[in-house]
Structures are given as C-alpha cells and as structure tokens.
Amino acid sequence: MEPFVYEALSSRVVFGRGRISEARDELEKLGAKRALVLSTPEQEKDAQALASSLGPLAGGVFSQAAMHTPVDVTNQAMVVVSDKSIDAVVSIGGGSTIGLGKAIALRTDMPQLAIPTTYAGSEMTPIIGQTEDGVKTTQTTLKVLPETVIYDPELTYTLPSFIAGPSAMNAIAHSVEALYAQDRNPIVSMLAQASIEALATAVPNLMSDTLDSEARANAQYGAWLAGACLASVGMAIHHKICHTLGGTFDLNHGAVHCLMIPYTAAYNRDHASEAMKQTASALGVDDAPGGLYDLMLLSNKQKSLRDFGLTESDLDRAATLAVKNPYYNPRPVEKDAIRSMLQDAFEGVRPM
C-alpha cells in the first residue's frame, strides 16, 4: 500500500428522522444566545417555523440566500447580524443557504448549525465559493466548516424530483472526483465508493412520483459521505468547470454538476483508470462515464449545455476561464481539450 495522509475534520453530525426537533439543544451546546436563521425566499416558511421552535435563541430570519453566494447578499445579511447582535447562524436549506452561513462565518468566525434539505454536501466542507461581478472564487478555511449538522431525511420528503435528482448527482460528483483527487487516500476512497453506491441506488426512486422514505434517507446518507470526501481531499477539473459555468453564466448549481459529471469523468478516463474502475463498481456498470450519463439523463431536466441557453461562443469563454488558475487534475488541463469536452456537453452526446 502506498503511503498516505488522512486528516479528519471535526464536525458533530446528528442523523435521523425527526431530529430537527433537537435544533435548540444543539444551539445551546454551541453556546449560542441569538441565532440568525437563514434560508432562500422559497424556504422562508420553513425558516420561520424553525425560528419559532428555537424560542428565545432565535434572533431573527434572513431569507434572501441565493445561488453561488453573491457577495452583495452577504453584505445585506451582515447588516442584520450587526443590528440584531447575532452570535450564531442556523442554515436550513441547500447549498445556497449553507453557503451564506459560511460567508457570514468567514467574516465573523461565529458558530454554525447547518440543517440541509438537499444533497449538496456543502455542510461537511471547509470550502466556500463566492460570486462577485460574475466571477466565482473559492477558498478553503476551517472558519467556514459548520460545527454541527443535523440530517433529518424527513426534511427532504417534499423536495421535488427535479431538484432531488440533480442534487443527488451533485453529491455523486463530489465522490467521483475524490477518487482521483490529489490528496486521495484509502479512507476517502472507501467513503467515496459507499457514497456513490448509496446515491446511485437512490436516484431512480427519487425520480418516482411515489415517496420512497428509505431512498430519501439513503440519499442523504450518501450526500453526507460525499461532503466528507470533498472536505478531505482537493477538487479537480469537474469542480473547476462547474464553478466556471455556474458563476459566469448563473446556471443552477445542482443541474450543472449533474450534467457535467459524465463528461469530466470521461475527460479523466485514461489518466485515472483506477478511479473509473471504482466508480463503475459502485454504480454497478462496466463504464463509469456511461453509467453517470445514464443517471444524468434520468435525473436532469437539462440534457445539454444548449438546454441551459448557452451558445457556442459561451463555450469559448468558459474554456478560457477554466484554464486560468486550474485545480489539480490527473490529466493536464488544456484549453483545446476542455473546449472539446464542453462541445460534447453542449450537444449532449454520450461521452466516448
């Protein structure tokens, strides 16, 4: 066995149906006195209900979280933090809301309680991506890692399939990339394979019109593992290209990850053969990019970059941006090769 380094991050995880009822107890463990509950506008009712359950620990609700964590939204939230003497944040929602909580923690170092309602996995990572003037940048710092996470699968029961499917594929993307990341190690690889298997098994049932509570729980479990993988190892071309596309063209975060994972896996196929074998095994298929493509077709409304409304000139811009300050990747990040990959995704063809 090759030498490796594994660094576990410190987060408290509370998992199980109905455990959102323990939010107040968890805040008290963090020493919070006045917590700001965060959400997107669509989940404001959930945020208000949660704030009511917190009693005197609730310092208010801010419901303007947005995709890609715009800096101007964080600035608005910081005004509320100051005016209401907030000393902790509670993020209920998906990656947009949890991203806002991280942005506040980055500026204040206050504790976070994250309550995810999707499968984004951001709650388990010390990574934050923020967007300003159309450019999305990321950084890694333990200041943004939530101290406590409550996973309550019941909170995902009302998540519609058109959100649940891409969100689960977003989590799969974290785990696939962890298998060939620069800091990969046997522990993370084990978690990544378990994550891919749990999520891939759940995805078809997430797309059903009938609620499958066990599939919802498995998906959230897989998303937790995926987030832990992303937190432990670096990112590569998949996250770089999705950050570029999402931040530059304001594309839906989960949907663009869902679309691109078959193509980024194919980009690395010949340079990360062991990772592709591990992914294929977890998916129960012979070819990893092909298996990911089939799951993408099943779960994503947008089957191509063209479906997002992009043009071929947008692909040129994205390729140029993607090769600037590239993340580590097993295959060299070259503009022409990236442009070719984007063309395949634009046309929605099966990756070969």
XYZ file of C-alpha atoms in Angstrom:
352
model
C 0.000 0.000 0.000
C 1.256 3.466 -0.889
C 1.888 5.986 1.925
C -0.903 8.474 2.546
C -2.128 11.236 4.834
C -5.679 11.334 6.168
C -6.843 14.355 8.154
C -10.274 14.067 9.759
C -12.239 17.283 10.236
C -14.172 17.992 13.407
C -17.941 18.228 12.915
C -20.796 16.967 15.042
C -23.338 15.055 12.938
C -26.859 14.272 14.157
C -28.663 11.906 11.746
C -32.201 10.547 11.783
C -35.848 11.178 11.063
C -37.408 13.914 13.169
C -34.135 15.173 14.602
C -34.724 18.765 13.557
C -36.587 18.894 16.876
C -33.152 18.869 18.549
C -32.004 22.110 16.896
C -32.498 24.167 20.039
C -30.473 21.703 22.133
C -27.686 21.734 19.553
C -27.552 25.527 19.548
C -27.272 25.528 23.320
C -24.338 23.124 23.052
C -22.681 25.698 20.775
C -23.201 28.403 23.381
C -25.487 30.465 21.140
C -27.683 33.207 22.617
C -29.092 34.895 19.485
C -29.066 32.835 16.294
C -29.993 34.112 12.844
C -31.966 31.553 10.815
C -31.047 31.622 7.121
C -32.973 30.408 4.062
C -33.776 31.176 0.453
C -37.030 33.056 -0.291
C -38.627 29.743 -1.294
C -37.974 28.226 2.141
C -38.854 31.247 4.274
C -41.832 29.467 5.853
C -39.553 26.630 6.964
C -37.117 29.166 8.400
C -39.864 30.985 10.280
C -41.163 27.694 11.707
C -37.664 26.725 12.803
C -37.126 30.134 14.394
C -40.358 29.711 16.354
C -39.158 26.340 17.667
C -35.922 27.911 18.897
C -37.762 30.209 21.281
C -35.551 32.922 22.838
C -32.485 31.621 20.967
C -33.927 32.928 17.676
C -32.566 36.352 16.848
C -34.347 36.680 13.511
C -34.740 35.259 9.995
C -32.879 36.281 6.845
C -34.428 34.627 3.785
C -32.513 36.086 0.845
C -29.847 33.412 0.315
C -29.053 32.902 -3.377
C -27.117 30.542 -5.617
C -23.347 30.912 -5.825
C -23.254 33.035 -2.636
C -23.291 36.575 -4.112
C -21.182 38.959 -2.052
C -23.887 41.628 -2.119
C -26.353 39.247 -0.433
C -23.780 38.501 2.264
C -23.391 42.240 2.790
C -27.136 42.549 3.362
C -27.085 39.684 5.846
C -24.185 41.231 7.739
C -26.293 44.329 8.403
C -28.870 42.104 10.130
C -26.116 40.303 12.054
C -24.878 43.622 13.391
C -28.275 45.190 14.089
C -29.601 42.153 15.985
C -26.369 41.266 17.851
C -26.318 37.797 16.299
C -23.799 35.294 17.690
C -24.613 32.143 15.640
C -26.249 31.160 12.353
C -28.650 28.340 11.540
C -28.810 27.447 7.843
C -31.844 25.460 6.714
C -31.853 24.599 3.024
C -29.462 23.596 0.294
C -26.086 24.781 -0.868
C -27.227 28.375 -1.390
C -28.316 28.823 2.219
C -25.414 26.896 3.708
C -23.067 28.956 1.524
C -24.463 32.149 3.029
C -23.942 30.767 6.523
C -20.349 30.027 5.622
C -19.855 33.525 4.207
C -21.082 35.040 7.474
C -18.840 32.714 9.490
C -15.879 33.677 7.297
C -16.314 37.305 8.339
C -17.264 36.735 11.986
C -15.996 33.257 12.967
C -19.343 32.624 14.691
C -20.617 29.021 15.079
C -22.921 27.431 12.519
C -25.686 24.866 12.773
C -26.442 23.509 9.308
C -29.699 21.696 8.531
C -29.506 20.553 4.881
C -32.688 19.859 2.929
C -30.935 18.795 -0.293
C -27.963 16.579 -1.095
C -25.366 19.236 -1.920
C -22.916 18.174 0.809
C -21.550 21.675 1.365
C -22.333 21.427 5.067
C -19.468 18.965 5.563
C -16.744 21.006 3.876
C -14.409 23.867 4.836
C -14.818 25.192 1.283
C -16.654 28.362 0.318
C -17.380 29.694 -3.149
C -18.463 33.318 -3.536
C -19.509 35.292 -6.604
C -18.775 38.927 -7.296
C -19.005 40.754 -10.638
C -19.772 37.489 -12.428
C -16.670 35.689 -11.167
C -16.867 32.806 -8.698
C -13.857 32.202 -6.469
C -13.303 29.529 -3.855
C -11.188 29.187 -0.768
C -10.651 26.607 1.951
C -10.587 27.563 5.622
C -11.789 25.853 8.786
C -13.564 29.097 9.716
C -16.415 28.133 7.357
C -16.831 24.496 8.421
C -20.165 24.166 10.281
C -19.669 22.972 13.844
C -22.875 20.915 13.866
C -25.002 19.343 11.135
C -28.477 17.886 11.579
C -29.506 15.442 8.854
C -33.245 14.844 9.043
C -34.404 12.845 5.989
C -37.996 13.954 6.602
C -36.970 17.464 5.511
C -36.303 16.089 2.016
C -39.716 14.418 1.611
C -41.210 17.462 -0.098
C -38.133 18.033 -2.269
C -39.462 17.689 -5.831
C -37.810 15.170 -8.109
C -36.486 17.843 -10.476
C -34.402 19.176 -7.568
C -33.723 15.899 -5.728
C -32.260 14.097 -8.743
C -29.702 16.735 -9.785
C -28.841 17.404 -6.145
C -28.025 13.722 -5.626
C -25.922 13.731 -8.797
C -24.084 16.785 -7.489
C -23.157 14.695 -4.436
C -22.057 11.791 -6.643
C -19.765 14.225 -8.458
C -18.026 15.049 -5.169
C -17.306 11.382 -4.571
C -16.215 10.554 -8.114
C -13.715 13.387 -8.033
C -12.478 12.327 -4.582
C -11.327 9.028 -6.114
C -8.737 10.780 -8.300
C -8.085 13.933 -6.270
C -4.561 14.983 -5.371
C -4.947 14.074 -1.686
C -6.900 10.845 -2.200
C -6.282 8.068 0.294
C -7.763 4.637 1.119
C -10.119 6.003 3.776
C -11.644 8.635 1.500
C -11.834 6.176 -1.397
C -13.817 3.780 0.799
C -16.217 6.581 1.776
C -16.492 7.727 -1.837
C -17.450 4.305 -3.150
C -20.044 3.845 -0.399
C -21.418 7.295 -1.212
C -21.697 6.629 -4.962
C -23.404 3.298 -4.355
C -25.949 4.747 -1.900
C -26.772 7.703 -4.124
C -26.895 5.786 -7.411
C -29.285 3.267 -5.838
C -31.476 6.095 -4.548
C -31.639 8.269 -7.692
C -34.212 6.218 -9.674
C -36.537 6.214 -6.643
C -36.010 9.943 -6.094
C -37.418 10.489 -9.598
C -40.573 8.484 -8.848
C -43.908 10.181 -8.173
C -44.268 7.959 -5.102
C -42.386 8.942 -1.957
C -39.735 6.377 -1.013
C -38.640 7.305 2.506
C -35.809 4.782 2.526
C -34.407 6.179 -0.734
C -34.555 9.683 0.739
C -32.640 8.528 3.814
C -30.066 6.677 1.699
C -29.586 9.725 -0.497
C -28.966 11.951 2.499
C -26.565 9.391 3.960
C -24.710 9.236 0.631
C -24.629 13.024 0.459
C -23.113 13.182 3.947
C -20.337 10.813 2.875
C -19.833 12.787 -0.333
C -19.455 16.015 1.590
C -16.958 14.367 3.926
C -14.946 13.232 0.892
C -14.947 16.700 -0.621
C -13.836 18.126 2.711
C -10.889 15.752 2.995
C -9.338 15.957 -0.468
C -8.852 18.604 -3.126
C -11.034 19.437 -6.104
C -10.185 18.832 -9.751
C -11.478 19.627 -13.239
C -15.122 18.802 -12.524
C -15.473 21.412 -9.818
C -13.384 23.919 -11.728
C -15.563 23.708 -14.824
C -18.811 23.744 -12.816
C -17.675 26.761 -10.811
C -16.800 28.464 -14.090
C -20.117 27.667 -15.771
C -22.261 28.325 -12.718
C -20.596 31.524 -11.593
C -20.131 33.063 -15.032
C -23.489 32.190 -16.587
C -25.580 31.921 -13.383
C -26.559 28.299 -14.048
C -28.350 26.179 -11.480
C -25.690 24.660 -9.245
C -27.047 21.125 -8.913
C -28.170 20.875 -12.511
C -24.818 21.903 -13.983
C -22.953 19.439 -11.736
C -25.423 16.741 -12.789
C -24.914 17.468 -16.469
C -21.132 17.748 -16.409
C -20.071 14.754 -14.278
C -20.251 12.225 -17.169
C -18.083 14.498 -19.316
C -15.499 15.369 -16.678
C -15.214 11.670 -15.798
C -14.655 10.893 -19.480
C -12.031 13.657 -19.655
C -10.024 11.822 -16.986
C -10.861 8.261 -18.069
C -7.401 7.328 -19.368
C -5.498 9.226 -16.677
C -7.444 7.924 -13.653
C -8.224 4.361 -14.641
C -8.386 3.004 -11.093
C -10.835 5.731 -10.062
C -13.003 4.911 -13.069
C -12.991 1.199 -12.120
C -14.006 2.075 -8.561
C -16.774 4.353 -9.824
C -18.068 1.753 -12.258
C -18.098 -0.860 -9.497
C -20.077 1.425 -7.186
C -22.537 2.203 -9.995
C -22.861 -1.466 -10.951
C -21.869 -0.818 -14.583
C -18.932 -1.565 -16.882
C -18.190 2.007 -17.922
C -18.186 4.839 -15.356
C -18.821 7.839 -17.670
C -21.559 5.883 -19.452
C -23.219 4.941 -16.176
C -23.066 8.536 -14.990
C -24.518 9.690 -18.308
C -27.498 7.357 -17.926
C -28.164 8.649 -14.408
C -27.887 12.216 -15.701
C -30.468 11.541 -18.415
C -32.783 10.061 -15.793
C -32.475 12.896 -13.295
C -31.743 16.181 -15.096
C -34.191 18.383 -16.967
C -31.324 19.912 -18.936
C -29.674 17.217 -21.064
C -27.075 19.516 -22.607
C -25.430 22.902 -22.173
C -27.590 24.050 -25.070
C -30.632 23.331 -22.876
C -29.259 25.858 -20.360
C -29.378 28.514 -23.082
C -25.626 28.689 -23.652
C -24.168 29.424 -27.080
C -21.003 28.093 -28.679
C -19.306 31.434 -28.082
C -20.076 30.938 -24.381
C -18.121 27.689 -24.579
C -15.070 29.584 -25.836
C -15.285 31.936 -22.883
C -15.784 29.085 -20.416
C -12.779 27.181 -21.780
C -10.599 30.277 -21.438
C -11.690 30.838 -17.845
C -11.400 27.167 -16.892
C -7.681 27.000 -17.657
C -6.897 30.031 -15.517
C -5.581 29.050 -12.081
C -6.537 25.407 -12.697
C -7.137 22.962 -9.869
C -5.042 19.796 -9.699
C -6.188 17.200 -12.229
C -4.752 13.814 -13.262
C -4.993 14.821 -16.932
C -3.376 18.119 -17.942
C -5.909 20.945 -18.147
C -5.544 22.157 -21.732
C -7.799 24.683 -23.385
C -8.446 22.750 -26.604
C -9.288 19.567 -24.699
C -11.576 21.473 -22.325
C -13.268 23.156 -25.272
C -13.840 19.755 -26.885
C -15.347 18.402 -23.665
C -17.656 21.408 -23.450
C -18.732 20.845 -27.054
C -19.780 17.288 -26.215
C -21.738 18.593 -23.226
C -23.257 21.323 -25.399
C -24.542 18.702 -27.809
C -25.499 16.281 -25.059
C -23.835 13.273 -26.703
C -22.861 10.146 -24.791
C -19.245 10.630 -23.665
C -16.852 8.369 -25.530
